[in-house]
Amino acid sequence: MTRRRWIADAWTATTASLTGDQAAHLARVLRAEPGQIYDVVANGFLHRAEITHVTAGANDQDNEVLFTLHEELSSDAALPLHLLLAVFKFDHMEWAIEKATELGIAKITPVLARRTEKHLAQSALKRAERWRRIALEASKQSRRTDIPNIADPIPLKQALAEESSPTRILLSETEQSTTLTDALEDSQSTTKDRVPHPSQSHREARDEDPSSIQTTHALAIGPEGGWTPEEMSLFTTHQWQPVTLGPRILRAETAAIAAIAIASTHIT
Ligand code: SAH
């Protein structure tokens, strides 16, 4: 059976601690005691860990569980995949973030597109913390050892200027011929070994800013109204390849999940 896995809120080289909701659950619901062994992710690495101290307080925020970290366990790396997700209806967007996390996405950048509704664009920045919490919960639930990086929302122009993945794929409901699979197969021969897979670069990257995570592939999904013609040509300028997921128009969140699932079979 898989041992219960926790993601540390703070750590040193040999210790880790949980606070807040995770600690409250462990201390009060699971009745944690010193000596118990759990799997704990600290600084992106999975360890066998032994509880050394439990503080159970009356309020959730008063709980704390301390661990000594034992041996490092082998872990599964994220897919080297960056999702540029246009901001759309928040409940659907949250669903997309949760599912993308379960499927192994390394990074999500919420993008303010021309057809992102104004009120959503205005409150997107405030939402980012909530999106990060959703990604954390989904990481725990899916037994990921890392949490995807959820960037602050930025305008499309900036997102395209900053993108460094060698393979850049635009999911487009107007593309007729090139499929996502075609584009991925093409990229396999040209980009292989150019960028280190996150699992290989992970150790050196330990102390680096998580937003600098290297990905080999970027996928862009448009808002409910789709991309505008100006945005489509901006993508072309930045050498993004438009692809289709088939003749049916998918909701943005469906397109995101389908695209990640297809990509994952080509880039693991
Ligand atoms: N407003 C458009 C649909 C936009 S769907 C219309 O009704 O015509 C939102 C996003 O999902 C699109 O911008 C695209 O990125 C993606 N998408 C939806 N269906 C797709 C398909 N068949 N192929 C590729 N991408 C698709």
CSV table of C-alpha atoms in Angstrom, one decimal, residues 3-93:
chain,number,residue,atom,x,y,z
A,3,ARG,CA,2.2,5.3,2.5
A,4,ARG,CA,0.4,8.5,3.2
A,5,ARG,CA,2.4,11.4,1.7
A,6,TRP,CA,2.7,14.9,3.0
A,7,ILE,CA,4.3,18.0,1.5
A,8,ALA,CA,6.4,19.9,4.0
A,9,ASP,CA,5.6,23.5,4.8
A,10,ALA,CA,9.2,24.1,6.0
A,11,TRP,CA,12.4,22.1,6.0
A,12,THR,CA,16.1,21.9,6.6
A,13,ALA,CA,18.5,19.3,5.2
A,14,THR,CA,17.5,16.8,8.0
A,15,THR,CA,14.1,17.9,9.3
A,16,ALA,CA,10.7,19.0,8.0
A,17,SER,CA,7.6,20.4,9.5
A,18,LEU,CA,3.9,20.6,8.7
A,19,THR,CA,1.7,23.4,9.9
A,20,GLY,CA,-1.8,24.6,9.3
A,21,ASP,CA,-4.4,22.3,7.7
A,22,GLN,CA,-2.0,19.4,7.0
A,23,ALA,CA,-0.7,19.4,10.6
A,24,ALA,CA,-4.2,19.7,12.0
A,25,HIS,CA,-5.3,16.7,9.9
A,26,LEU,CA,-2.3,14.6,10.9
A,27,ALA,CA,-2.4,15.6,14.6
A,28,ARG,CA,-6.1,15.5,15.3
A,29,VAL,CA,-7.7,13.2,12.7
A,30,LEU,CA,-4.9,10.7,12.3
A,31,ARG,CA,-3.6,11.0,15.9
A,32,ALA,CA,0.0,11.4,14.9
A,33,GLU,CA,2.6,10.4,17.5
A,34,PRO,CA,6.4,10.5,17.7
A,35,GLY,CA,8.0,7.5,16.1
A,36,GLN,CA,5.4,7.1,13.3
A,37,ILE,CA,6.8,6.9,9.8
A,38,TYR,CA,5.3,8.8,6.8
A,39,ASP,CA,6.5,9.8,3.4
A,40,VAL,CA,7.3,13.5,3.3
A,41,VAL,CA,8.2,15.7,0.3
A,42,ALA,CA,10.7,18.4,1.4
A,43,ASN,CA,12.2,20.8,-1.1
A,44,GLY,CA,11.0,18.7,-4.0
A,45,PHE,CA,12.4,15.4,-2.8
A,46,LEU,CA,10.5,12.5,-1.3
A,47,HIS,CA,11.9,11.1,2.0
A,48,ARG,CA,10.9,8.5,4.5
A,49,ALA,CA,10.4,10.6,7.6
A,50,GLU,CA,9.8,9.9,11.3
A,51,ILE,CA,7.6,12.1,13.5
A,52,THR,CA,9.7,13.6,16.3
A,53,HIS,CA,7.2,16.1,17.8
A,54,VAL,CA,3.5,16.8,17.6
A,55,THR,CA,1.8,20.0,18.8
A,56,ALA,CA,-2.0,19.7,18.8
A,57,GLY,CA,-3.6,23.1,19.3
A,58,ALA,CA,-7.2,24.2,19.6
A,59,ASN,CA,-7.1,26.1,16.3
A,60,ASP,CA,-5.9,24.6,13.0
A,61,GLN,CA,-3.1,27.2,12.8
A,62,ASP,CA,-1.7,26.1,16.2
A,63,ASN,CA,-0.9,22.6,15.1
A,64,GLU,CA,2.6,21.5,14.1
A,65,VAL,CA,4.2,18.2,13.3
A,66,LEU,CA,8.0,17.9,13.2
A,67,PHE,CA,9.9,15.1,11.4
A,68,THR,CA,13.4,13.8,11.0
A,69,LEU,CA,14.1,13.0,7.4
A,70,HIS,CA,15.4,9.6,6.7
A,71,GLU,CA,16.4,8.2,3.3
A,72,GLU,CA,15.4,9.7,0.1
A,73,LEU,CA,13.0,7.7,-2.0
A,74,SER,CA,12.9,7.5,-5.7
A,75,SER,CA,10.3,9.9,-7.1
A,76,ASP,CA,8.4,10.6,-10.2
A,77,ALA,CA,9.2,13.8,-12.1
A,78,ALA,CA,6.8,16.2,-13.6
A,79,LEU,CA,6.3,16.3,-17.3
A,80,PRO,CA,8.5,19.0,-18.8
A,81,LEU,CA,5.4,20.7,-20.0
A,82,HIS,CA,4.3,24.4,-19.6
A,83,LEU,CA,0.6,25.2,-20.0
A,84,LEU,CA,-0.3,28.7,-21.1
A,85,LEU,CA,-4.0,28.8,-20.1
A,86,ALA,CA,-6.1,31.8,-21.1
A,87,VAL,CA,-8.1,33.0,-18.1
A,88,PHE,CA,-11.7,31.8,-18.4
A,89,LYS,CA,-14.6,31.2,-16.0
A,90,PHE,CA,-13.0,30.6,-12.7
A,91,ASP,CA,-14.8,27.4,-11.7
A,92,HIS,CA,-13.9,25.8,-15.0
A,93,MET,CA,-10.4,27.2,-14.8
